[in-house]
Short mmCIF file of N, CA and C in Angstrom, two decimals:
data_model
loop_
_atom_site.label_atom_id
_atom_site.label_comp_id
_atom_site.label_asym_id
_atom_site.label_seq_id
_atom_site.Cartn_x
_atom_site.Cartn_y
_atom_site.Cartn_z
N LEU U 11 49.11 -78.44 70.49
CA LEU U 11 48.00 -78.53 71.43
C LEU U 11 46.93 -79.48 70.90
N GLY U 12 46.62 -79.36 69.61
CA GLY U 12 45.60 -80.23 69.01
C GLY U 12 46.01 -81.69 69.04
N MET U 13 47.30 -81.94 68.84
CA MET U 13 47.82 -83.31 68.87
C MET U 13 47.69 -83.91 70.27
N ALA U 14 47.98 -83.11 71.29
CA ALA U 14 47.89 -83.59 72.68
C ALA U 14 46.44 -83.91 73.04
N VAL U 15 45.52 -83.08 72.62
CA VAL U 15 44.10 -83.32 72.88
C VAL U 15 43.64 -84.59 72.18
N GLY U 16 44.09 -84.78 70.96
CA GLY U 16 43.73 -85.98 70.21
C GLY U 16 44.25 -87.24 70.87
N LEU U 17 45.47 -87.23 71.34
CA LEU U 17 46.03 -88.39 72.03
C LEU U 17 45.34 -88.64 73.36
N LEU U 18 45.03 -87.57 74.07
CA LEU U 18 44.36 -87.70 75.35
C LEU U 18 42.96 -88.28 75.19
N SER U 19 42.21 -87.79 74.20
CA SER U 19 40.86 -88.29 74.01
C SER U 19 40.88 -89.74 73.54
N ALA U 20 41.87 -90.14 72.75
CA ALA U 20 41.98 -91.53 72.32
C ALA U 20 42.27 -92.44 73.51
N SER U 21 43.12 -92.00 74.42
CA SER U 21 43.43 -92.83 75.58
C SER U 21 42.23 -92.91 76.53
N ILE U 22 41.47 -91.83 76.62
CA ILE U 22 40.25 -91.86 77.45
C ILE U 22 39.25 -92.84 76.86
N LEU U 23 39.10 -92.84 75.54
CA LEU U 23 38.17 -93.77 74.89
C LEU U 23 38.60 -95.22 75.11
N ARG U 24 39.91 -95.50 75.02
CA ARG U 24 40.40 -96.86 75.26
C ARG U 24 40.14 -97.29 76.70
N ALA U 25 40.34 -96.39 77.64
CA ALA U 25 40.08 -96.71 79.05
C ALA U 25 38.60 -96.97 79.28
N ARG U 26 37.75 -96.19 78.63
CA ARG U 26 36.30 -96.37 78.77
C ARG U 26 35.86 -97.71 78.18
N GLU U 27 36.41 -98.05 77.00
CA GLU U 27 36.10 -99.34 76.38
C GLU U 27 36.54 -100.50 77.26
N SER U 28 37.72 -100.38 77.83
CA SER U 28 38.24 -101.41 78.71
C SER U 28 37.34 -101.58 79.93
N SER U 29 36.90 -100.48 80.50
CA SER U 29 36.01 -100.52 81.65
C SER U 29 34.68 -101.19 81.29
N ASN U 30 34.12 -100.84 80.15
CA ASN U 30 32.86 -101.45 79.72
C ASN U 30 33.02 -102.95 79.47
N ARG U 31 34.15 -103.36 78.87
CA ARG U 31 34.40 -104.77 78.61
C ARG U 31 34.51 -105.55 79.92
N ILE U 32 35.22 -105.00 80.90
CA ILE U 32 35.38 -105.67 82.19
C ILE U 32 34.04 -105.78 82.90
N ARG U 33 33.22 -104.73 82.84
CA ARG U 33 31.90 -104.76 83.48
C ARG U 33 31.01 -105.81 82.82
N CYS U 34 31.04 -105.89 81.50
CA CYS U 34 30.24 -106.87 80.77
C CYS U 34 30.67 -108.30 81.14
N GLN U 35 31.98 -108.54 81.16
CA GLN U 35 32.48 -109.87 81.53
C GLN U 35 32.06 -110.22 82.95
N SER U 36 32.09 -109.26 83.84
CA SER U 36 31.67 -109.50 85.23
C SER U 36 30.18 -109.84 85.29
N ASN U 37 29.37 -109.11 84.54
CA ASN U 37 27.93 -109.39 84.53
C ASN U 37 27.64 -110.78 83.97
N LEU U 38 28.33 -111.16 82.89
CA LEU U 38 28.13 -112.49 82.31
C LEU U 38 28.55 -113.58 83.28
N ARG U 39 29.63 -113.35 84.01
CA ARG U 39 30.08 -114.31 85.01
C ARG U 39 29.04 -114.47 86.12
N ARG U 40 28.48 -113.35 86.59
CA ARG U 40 27.45 -113.41 87.63
C ARG U 40 26.21 -114.15 87.16
N ILE U 41 25.81 -113.93 85.91
CA ILE U 41 24.64 -114.63 85.36
C ILE U 41 24.93 -116.12 85.25
N GLY U 42 26.12 -116.47 84.79
CA GLY U 42 26.50 -117.89 84.70
C GLY U 42 26.50 -118.56 86.07
N LEU U 43 27.04 -117.87 87.07
CA LEU U 43 27.04 -118.42 88.42
C LEU U 43 25.63 -118.57 88.97
N ALA U 44 24.76 -117.61 88.65
CA ALA U 44 23.37 -117.70 89.10
C ALA U 44 22.67 -118.90 88.48
N PHE U 45 22.92 -119.17 87.19
CA PHE U 45 22.34 -120.36 86.55
C PHE U 45 22.82 -121.63 87.23
N HIS U 46 24.10 -121.70 87.53
CA HIS U 46 24.63 -122.91 88.16
C HIS U 46 24.14 -123.05 89.60
N THR U 47 24.02 -121.95 90.32
CA THR U 47 23.49 -122.01 91.68
C THR U 47 22.03 -122.46 91.66
N TYR U 48 21.27 -121.94 90.71
CA TYR U 48 19.87 -122.38 90.54
C TYR U 48 19.84 -123.87 90.27
N SER U 49 20.69 -124.33 89.36
CA SER U 49 20.75 -125.74 88.99
C SER U 49 21.12 -126.61 90.19
N ASP U 50 22.08 -126.17 90.98
CA ASP U 50 22.46 -126.92 92.18
C ASP U 50 21.32 -126.98 93.18
N SER U 51 20.53 -125.92 93.24
CA SER U 51 19.45 -125.83 94.21
C SER U 51 18.23 -126.68 93.82
N VAL U 52 17.80 -126.60 92.56
CA VAL U 52 16.57 -127.30 92.16
C VAL U 52 16.82 -128.56 91.35
N GLY U 53 18.07 -128.77 90.90
CA GLY U 53 18.40 -130.00 90.20
C GLY U 53 18.37 -129.92 88.68
N TYR U 54 18.02 -128.77 88.13
CA TYR U 54 17.98 -128.61 86.68
C TYR U 54 18.10 -127.12 86.34
N PHE U 55 18.47 -126.85 85.09
CA PHE U 55 18.54 -125.46 84.64
C PHE U 55 17.13 -124.98 84.30
N PRO U 56 16.87 -123.67 84.39
CA PRO U 56 15.54 -123.18 84.03
C PRO U 56 15.23 -123.44 82.57
N ASN U 57 13.99 -123.81 82.33
CA ASN U 57 13.54 -124.12 80.99
C ASN U 57 13.21 -122.83 80.25
N GLY U 58 13.76 -122.66 79.09
CA GLY U 58 13.52 -121.44 78.32
C GLY U 58 12.18 -121.42 77.60
N ARG U 59 11.60 -122.60 77.36
CA ARG U 59 10.31 -122.67 76.67
C ARG U 59 9.32 -123.37 77.59
N ARG U 60 8.21 -122.72 77.84
CA ARG U 60 7.19 -123.29 78.73
C ARG U 60 5.86 -122.60 78.52
N ASN U 61 4.83 -123.22 79.01
CA ASN U 61 3.51 -122.60 79.00
C ASN U 61 3.44 -121.65 80.19
N ILE U 62 3.08 -120.43 79.92
CA ILE U 62 3.09 -119.41 80.96
C ILE U 62 1.66 -119.06 81.33
N PRO U 63 1.27 -119.26 82.59
CA PRO U 63 -0.07 -118.87 83.00
C PRO U 63 -0.23 -117.35 82.95
N ALA U 64 -1.46 -116.92 82.81
CA ALA U 64 -1.73 -115.48 82.74
C ALA U 64 -1.23 -114.79 84.01
N GLY U 65 -0.53 -113.70 83.83
CA GLY U 65 -0.05 -112.91 84.96
C GLY U 65 1.31 -113.35 85.48
N ALA U 66 1.87 -114.42 84.96
CA ALA U 66 3.16 -114.90 85.42
C ALA U 66 4.27 -114.40 84.50
N SER U 67 5.47 -114.32 85.05
CA SER U 67 6.61 -113.90 84.24
C SER U 67 7.12 -115.11 83.46
N GLY U 68 7.53 -114.88 82.22
CA GLY U 68 7.99 -115.99 81.40
C GLY U 68 9.49 -116.00 81.18
N SER U 69 10.21 -115.13 81.84
CA SER U 69 11.63 -115.02 81.61
C SER U 69 12.41 -116.01 82.47
N ILE U 70 13.45 -116.60 81.86
CA ILE U 70 14.31 -117.46 82.65
C ILE U 70 15.10 -116.64 83.67
N PHE U 71 15.26 -115.36 83.41
CA PHE U 71 15.96 -114.49 84.36
C PHE U 71 15.10 -114.23 85.59
N TYR U 72 13.80 -114.34 85.46
CA TYR U 72 12.92 -114.25 86.63
C TYR U 72 13.22 -115.42 87.56
N ASP U 73 13.48 -116.60 86.98
CA ASP U 73 13.78 -117.79 87.78
C ASP U 73 15.10 -117.66 88.53
N ILE U 74 16.09 -117.03 87.93
CA ILE U 74 17.41 -116.96 88.57
C ILE U 74 17.64 -115.67 89.34
N ALA U 75 16.66 -114.78 89.36
CA ALA U 75 16.86 -113.46 89.97
C ALA U 75 17.29 -113.56 91.44
N THR U 76 16.74 -114.50 92.16
CA THR U 76 17.09 -114.62 93.58
C THR U 76 18.50 -115.18 93.77
N TYR U 77 19.09 -115.73 92.71
CA TYR U 77 20.43 -116.32 92.80
C TYR U 77 21.51 -115.35 92.32
N LEU U 78 21.11 -114.20 91.80
CA LEU U 78 22.09 -113.19 91.39
C LEU U 78 22.63 -112.48 92.62
N GLU U 79 23.93 -112.30 92.67
CA GLU U 79 24.53 -111.61 93.82
C GLU U 79 24.91 -110.21 93.45
#
């Protein structure tokens, strides 16, 4: 019984890891597509370094947020 539980929990962990890896790859793909869609729209990629006025967001992800699907 203990052996069966051990094998079952190991397979569940592998399935969970696989699911997390697929979700991460999907998220990275969506972010990459959003950067390219932004670039196609405005003609350049968002600049990571810039002077940020008070009260404004300084994240490049703020720039691409509308392009994420």
